Coordinates of C-alpha atoms and ligand atoms in Angstrom, one line a residue:
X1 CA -45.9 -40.6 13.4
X2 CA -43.2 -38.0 12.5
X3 CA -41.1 -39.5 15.5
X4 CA -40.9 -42.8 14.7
X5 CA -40.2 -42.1 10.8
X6 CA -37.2 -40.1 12.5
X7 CA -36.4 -42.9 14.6
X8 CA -36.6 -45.1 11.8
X9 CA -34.3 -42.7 9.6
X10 CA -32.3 -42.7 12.8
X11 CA -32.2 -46.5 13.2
X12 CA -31.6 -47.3 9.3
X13 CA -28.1 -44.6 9.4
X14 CA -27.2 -46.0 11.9
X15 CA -27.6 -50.2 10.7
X16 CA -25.8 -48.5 7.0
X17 CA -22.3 -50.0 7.0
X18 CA -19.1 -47.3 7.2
X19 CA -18.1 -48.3 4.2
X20 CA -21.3 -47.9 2.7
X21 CA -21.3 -45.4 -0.4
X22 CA -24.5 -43.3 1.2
X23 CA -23.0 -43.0 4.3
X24 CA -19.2 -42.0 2.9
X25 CA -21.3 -39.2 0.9
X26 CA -23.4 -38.0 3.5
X27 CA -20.4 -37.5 6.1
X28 CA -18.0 -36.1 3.9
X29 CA -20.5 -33.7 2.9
X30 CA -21.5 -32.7 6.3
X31 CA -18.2 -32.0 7.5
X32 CA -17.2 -30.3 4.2
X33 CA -20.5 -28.0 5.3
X34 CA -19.5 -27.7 8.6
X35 CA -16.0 -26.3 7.6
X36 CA -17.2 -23.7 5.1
X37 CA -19.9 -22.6 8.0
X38 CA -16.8 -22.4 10.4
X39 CA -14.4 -20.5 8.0
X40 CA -16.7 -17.7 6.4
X41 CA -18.1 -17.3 9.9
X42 CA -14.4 -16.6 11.1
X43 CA -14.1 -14.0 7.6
X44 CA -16.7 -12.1 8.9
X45 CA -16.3 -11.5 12.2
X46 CA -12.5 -11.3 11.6
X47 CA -12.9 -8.3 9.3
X48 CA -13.4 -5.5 11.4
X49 CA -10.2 -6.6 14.3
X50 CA -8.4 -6.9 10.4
X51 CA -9.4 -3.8 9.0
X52 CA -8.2 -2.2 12.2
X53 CA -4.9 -3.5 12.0
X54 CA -4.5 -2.6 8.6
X55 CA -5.1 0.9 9.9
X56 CA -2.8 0.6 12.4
X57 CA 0.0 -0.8 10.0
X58 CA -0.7 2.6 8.0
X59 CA -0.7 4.6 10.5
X60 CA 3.2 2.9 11.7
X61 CA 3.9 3.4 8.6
X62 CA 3.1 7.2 8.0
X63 CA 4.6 7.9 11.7
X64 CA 7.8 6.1 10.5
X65 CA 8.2 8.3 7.6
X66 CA 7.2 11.0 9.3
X67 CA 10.4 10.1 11.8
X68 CA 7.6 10.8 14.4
X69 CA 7.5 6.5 15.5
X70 CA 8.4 6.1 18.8
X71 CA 7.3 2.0 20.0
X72 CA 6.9 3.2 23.3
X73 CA 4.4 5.9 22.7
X74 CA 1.0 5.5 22.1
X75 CA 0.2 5.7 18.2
X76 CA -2.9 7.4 18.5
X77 CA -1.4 10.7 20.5
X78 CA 1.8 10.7 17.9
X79 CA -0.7 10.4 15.0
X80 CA -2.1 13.9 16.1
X81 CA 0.8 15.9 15.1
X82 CA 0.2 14.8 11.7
X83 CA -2.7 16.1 9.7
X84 CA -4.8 14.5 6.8
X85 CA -5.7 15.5 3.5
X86 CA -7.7 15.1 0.9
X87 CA -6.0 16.2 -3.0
X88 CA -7.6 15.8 -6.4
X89 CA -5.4 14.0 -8.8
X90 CA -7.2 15.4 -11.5
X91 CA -6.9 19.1 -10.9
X92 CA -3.6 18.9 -8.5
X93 CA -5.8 20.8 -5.7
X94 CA -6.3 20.3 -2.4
X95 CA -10.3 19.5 -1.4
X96 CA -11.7 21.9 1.2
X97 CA -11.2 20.2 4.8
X98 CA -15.2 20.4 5.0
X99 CA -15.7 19.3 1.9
X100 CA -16.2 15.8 1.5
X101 CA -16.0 14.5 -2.4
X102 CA -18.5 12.2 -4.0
X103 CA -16.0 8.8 -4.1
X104 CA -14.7 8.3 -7.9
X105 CA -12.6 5.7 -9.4
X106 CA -10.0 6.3 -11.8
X107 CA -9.8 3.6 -14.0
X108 CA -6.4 3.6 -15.9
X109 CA -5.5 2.9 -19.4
X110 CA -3.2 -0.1 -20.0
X111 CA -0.5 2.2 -21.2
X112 CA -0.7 4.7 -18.4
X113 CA -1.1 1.6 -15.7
X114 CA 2.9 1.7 -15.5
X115 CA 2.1 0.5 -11.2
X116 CA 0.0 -2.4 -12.7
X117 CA -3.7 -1.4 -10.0
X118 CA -5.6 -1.0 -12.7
X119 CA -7.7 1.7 -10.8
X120 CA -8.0 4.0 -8.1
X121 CA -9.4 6.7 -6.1
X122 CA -9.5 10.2 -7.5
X123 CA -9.8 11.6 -4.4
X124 CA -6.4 10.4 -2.2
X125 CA -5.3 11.0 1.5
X126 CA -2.4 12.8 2.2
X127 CA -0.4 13.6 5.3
X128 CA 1.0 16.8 6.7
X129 CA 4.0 17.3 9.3
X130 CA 4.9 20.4 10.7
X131 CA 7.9 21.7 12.2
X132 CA 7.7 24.9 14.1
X133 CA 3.9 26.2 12.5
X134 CA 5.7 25.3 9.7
X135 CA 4.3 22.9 7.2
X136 CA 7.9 21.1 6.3
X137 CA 6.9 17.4 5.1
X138 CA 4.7 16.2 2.8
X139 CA 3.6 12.3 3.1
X140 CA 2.2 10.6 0.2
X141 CA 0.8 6.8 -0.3
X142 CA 2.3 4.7 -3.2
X143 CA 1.0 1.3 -4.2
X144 CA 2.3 -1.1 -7.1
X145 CA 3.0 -4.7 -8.0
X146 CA 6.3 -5.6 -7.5
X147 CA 7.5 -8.8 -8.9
X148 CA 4.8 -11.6 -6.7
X149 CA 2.5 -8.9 -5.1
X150 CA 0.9 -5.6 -4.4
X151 CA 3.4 -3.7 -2.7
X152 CA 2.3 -0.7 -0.3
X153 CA 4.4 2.4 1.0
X154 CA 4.3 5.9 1.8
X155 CA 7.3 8.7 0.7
X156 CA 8.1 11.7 2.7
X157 CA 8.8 14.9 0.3
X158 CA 10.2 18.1 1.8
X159 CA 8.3 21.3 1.2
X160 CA 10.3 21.8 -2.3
X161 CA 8.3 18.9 -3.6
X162 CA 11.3 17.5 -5.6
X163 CA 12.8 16.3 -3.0
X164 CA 12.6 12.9 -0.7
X165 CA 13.1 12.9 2.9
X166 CA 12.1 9.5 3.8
X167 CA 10.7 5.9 2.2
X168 CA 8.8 2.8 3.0
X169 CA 7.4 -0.1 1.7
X170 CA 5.6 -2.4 3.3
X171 CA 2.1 -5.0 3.3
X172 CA 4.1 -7.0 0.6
X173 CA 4.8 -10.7 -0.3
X174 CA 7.8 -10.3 -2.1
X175 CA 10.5 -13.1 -1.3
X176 CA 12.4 -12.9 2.3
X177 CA 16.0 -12.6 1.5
X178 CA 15.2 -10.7 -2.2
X179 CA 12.2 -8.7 -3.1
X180 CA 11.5 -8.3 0.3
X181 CA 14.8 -6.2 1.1
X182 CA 12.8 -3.2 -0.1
X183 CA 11.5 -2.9 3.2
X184 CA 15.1 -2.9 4.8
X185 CA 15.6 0.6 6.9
X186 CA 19.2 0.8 5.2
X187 CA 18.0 0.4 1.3
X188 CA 15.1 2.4 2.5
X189 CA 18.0 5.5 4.3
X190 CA 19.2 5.2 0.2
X191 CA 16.9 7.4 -0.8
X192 CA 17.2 9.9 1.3
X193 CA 18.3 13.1 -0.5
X194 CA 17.2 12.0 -4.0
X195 CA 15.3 14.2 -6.4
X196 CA 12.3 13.7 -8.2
X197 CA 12.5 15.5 -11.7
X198 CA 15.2 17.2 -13.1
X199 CA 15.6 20.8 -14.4
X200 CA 13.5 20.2 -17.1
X201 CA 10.5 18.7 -15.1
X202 CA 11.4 14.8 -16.5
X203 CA 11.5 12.2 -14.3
X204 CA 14.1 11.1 -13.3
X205 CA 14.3 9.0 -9.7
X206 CA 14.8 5.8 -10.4
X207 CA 16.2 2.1 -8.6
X208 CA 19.3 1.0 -11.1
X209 CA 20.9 -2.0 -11.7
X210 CA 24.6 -2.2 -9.3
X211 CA 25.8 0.5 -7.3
X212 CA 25.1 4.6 -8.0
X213 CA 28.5 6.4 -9.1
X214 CA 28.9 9.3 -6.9
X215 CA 30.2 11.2 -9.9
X216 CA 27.7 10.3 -12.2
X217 CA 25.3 13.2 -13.3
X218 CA 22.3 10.9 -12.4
X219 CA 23.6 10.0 -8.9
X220 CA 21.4 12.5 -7.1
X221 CA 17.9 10.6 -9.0
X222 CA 19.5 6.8 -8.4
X223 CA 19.5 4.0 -6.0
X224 CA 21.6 1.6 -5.6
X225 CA 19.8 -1.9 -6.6
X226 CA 18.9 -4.9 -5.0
X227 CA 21.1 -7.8 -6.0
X228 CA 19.0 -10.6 -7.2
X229 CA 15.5 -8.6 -7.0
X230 CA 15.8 -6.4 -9.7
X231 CA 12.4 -7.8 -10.7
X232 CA 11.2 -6.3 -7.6
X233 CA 13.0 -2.9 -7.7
X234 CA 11.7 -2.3 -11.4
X235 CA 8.0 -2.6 -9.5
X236 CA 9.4 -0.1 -6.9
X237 CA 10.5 2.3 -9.6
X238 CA 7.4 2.3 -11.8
X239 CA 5.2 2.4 -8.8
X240 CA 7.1 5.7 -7.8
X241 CA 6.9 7.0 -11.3
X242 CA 3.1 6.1 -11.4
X243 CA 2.8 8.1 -8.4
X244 CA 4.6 11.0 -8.6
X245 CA 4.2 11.4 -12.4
X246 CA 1.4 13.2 -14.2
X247 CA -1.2 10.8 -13.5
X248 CA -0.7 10.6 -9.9
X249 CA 0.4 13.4 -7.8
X250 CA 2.0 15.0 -10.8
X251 CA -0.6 18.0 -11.0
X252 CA -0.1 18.9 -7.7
X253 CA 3.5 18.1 -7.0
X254 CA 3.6 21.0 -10.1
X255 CA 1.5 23.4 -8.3
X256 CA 3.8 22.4 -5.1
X257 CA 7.0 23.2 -6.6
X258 CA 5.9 26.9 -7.8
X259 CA 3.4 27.6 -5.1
X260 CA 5.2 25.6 -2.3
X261 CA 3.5 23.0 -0.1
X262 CA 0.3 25.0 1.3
X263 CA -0.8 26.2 -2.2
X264 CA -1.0 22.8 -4.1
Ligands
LIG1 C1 12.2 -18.8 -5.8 C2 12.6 -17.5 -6.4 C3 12.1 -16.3 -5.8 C4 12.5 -15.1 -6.3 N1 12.0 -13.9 -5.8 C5 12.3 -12.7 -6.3 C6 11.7 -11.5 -5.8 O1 11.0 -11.5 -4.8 N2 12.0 -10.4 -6.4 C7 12.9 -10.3 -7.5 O2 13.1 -9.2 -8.1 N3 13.4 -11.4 -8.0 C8 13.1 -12.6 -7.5 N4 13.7 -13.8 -8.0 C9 14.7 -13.6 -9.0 C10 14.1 -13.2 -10.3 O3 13.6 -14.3 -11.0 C11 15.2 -12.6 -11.2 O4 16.2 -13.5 -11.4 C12 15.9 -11.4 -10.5 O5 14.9 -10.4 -10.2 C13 16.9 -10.8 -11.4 O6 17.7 -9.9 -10.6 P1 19.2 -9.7 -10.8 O7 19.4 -9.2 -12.2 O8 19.6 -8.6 -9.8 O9 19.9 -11.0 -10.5 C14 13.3 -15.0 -7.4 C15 13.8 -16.2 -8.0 C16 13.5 -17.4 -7.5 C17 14.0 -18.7 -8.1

């Protein structure tokens, strides 16, 4: 019985003209079914080969800084030398390598949101380099919207605190040619050498507009701009602000710069 009303359904889709409104319907809604099936099948078992490149990007990213990248090497073994972790925002300190923190969001007021993320971990990574024993690099994430998107990067500080040794920003969508020369290695080498803060503790690092004057009394805090992205470099500069100002790393950088890099 149940066959042949099947047969018959069969029979009567089959005798229904193509131009026939049913028919239209039902096959546009099949393959519109079929395609979402196909695509949120592909999300989910895409996500964890994604989430391990994004890991890997970070982890090119930190070596980079680090100057410990080398493409021939295996990332894993390089990623050894450098050790991970964990510092409060809140209180400045460093947690306890065995002491893993409940996860807690920050979630910023407007006028403190300067990076435009609206929230974020209390609890961040950070990444340590020695040199000889010695702990002589400091590696700390920044992320910030830049003029179209999210922009990611990590800075390298020398044990003063104050002072950066390296830059990069990368995982953006600024435009190729403008925005997205903030990932160039020769506007990145500009920042080599600049300070953070002044004498007074202010902040003071900062992308201008043009070209730095070697004689200014600024130029050790400024980097030369980005001609026709200046949209983008004010995202660079108040993510960097954000970050290294009091309700980012400020706190510890604080402790850092009295106590030196161990003692944050
Ligand atoms: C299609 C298009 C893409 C743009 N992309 C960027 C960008 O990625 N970053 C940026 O700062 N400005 C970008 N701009 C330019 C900005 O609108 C703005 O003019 C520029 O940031 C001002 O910088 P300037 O004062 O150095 O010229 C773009 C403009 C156009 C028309």
């Amino acid at each position: 019985m149940s066959s042949k009303t099947n047969t018959s359904l069969w029979a009567r889709w089959r005798n229904l003209s193509n131009d026939s409104p049913t028919k239209i319907v039902v096959v546009a809604v099949g393959v519109c079914l079929a395609c979402s099936i196909l695509v949120s099948s592909a999300a989910v078992l895409l996500k964890p080969r994604q989430q391990e490149n994004e890991a890997q990007a970070r982890q090119q990213e930190i070596l980079k800084v680090a100057g410990l990248y080398r493409a021939d090497a295996d990332m894993e073994t390089l990623f050894e030398a450098i050790e991970t972790r964990y510092v409060d925002l809140v209180s400045g300190d460093y947690i306890a390598a065995n002491d893993v923190p409940t996860p807690t969001v920050l979630t910023l007021a407007r006028e403190h949101d300067i990076a435009g993320i609206g929230k974020h971990p209390r609890h961040v990574p950070i990444y340590h380099v020695y040199e000889n024993d010695v702990l002589a690099t400091l590696i700390l994430p920044l992320i910030g919207k830049g003029l179209w998107s999210t922009i990611h990067g990590f800075v390298a500080l020398a044990a003063d605190g104050n002072t950066v040794k390296a830059i990069s920003f990368y995982d953006h969508a600024e435009t190729p040619g403008l925005g997205s020369e903030i990932s160039s290695p020769d506007w990145q080498a500009k920042w080599q050498g600049k300070k953070i803060v002044g004498m007074h503790g202010h902040m003071q690092i900062r992308v201008i507009k043009g070209q730095v004057d070697p004689a200014s009394h600024h130029a050790d805090y400024e980097i030369d701009g980005l001609s026709g992205a200046t949209l983008t470099a004010n995202g660079v500069t108040n993510m960097v602000h954000y970050w290294l100002g009091e309700h980012g790393f400020g706190p510890f950088l604080a402790r850092v710069r009295v106590s030196g890099p161990e003692g944050g």
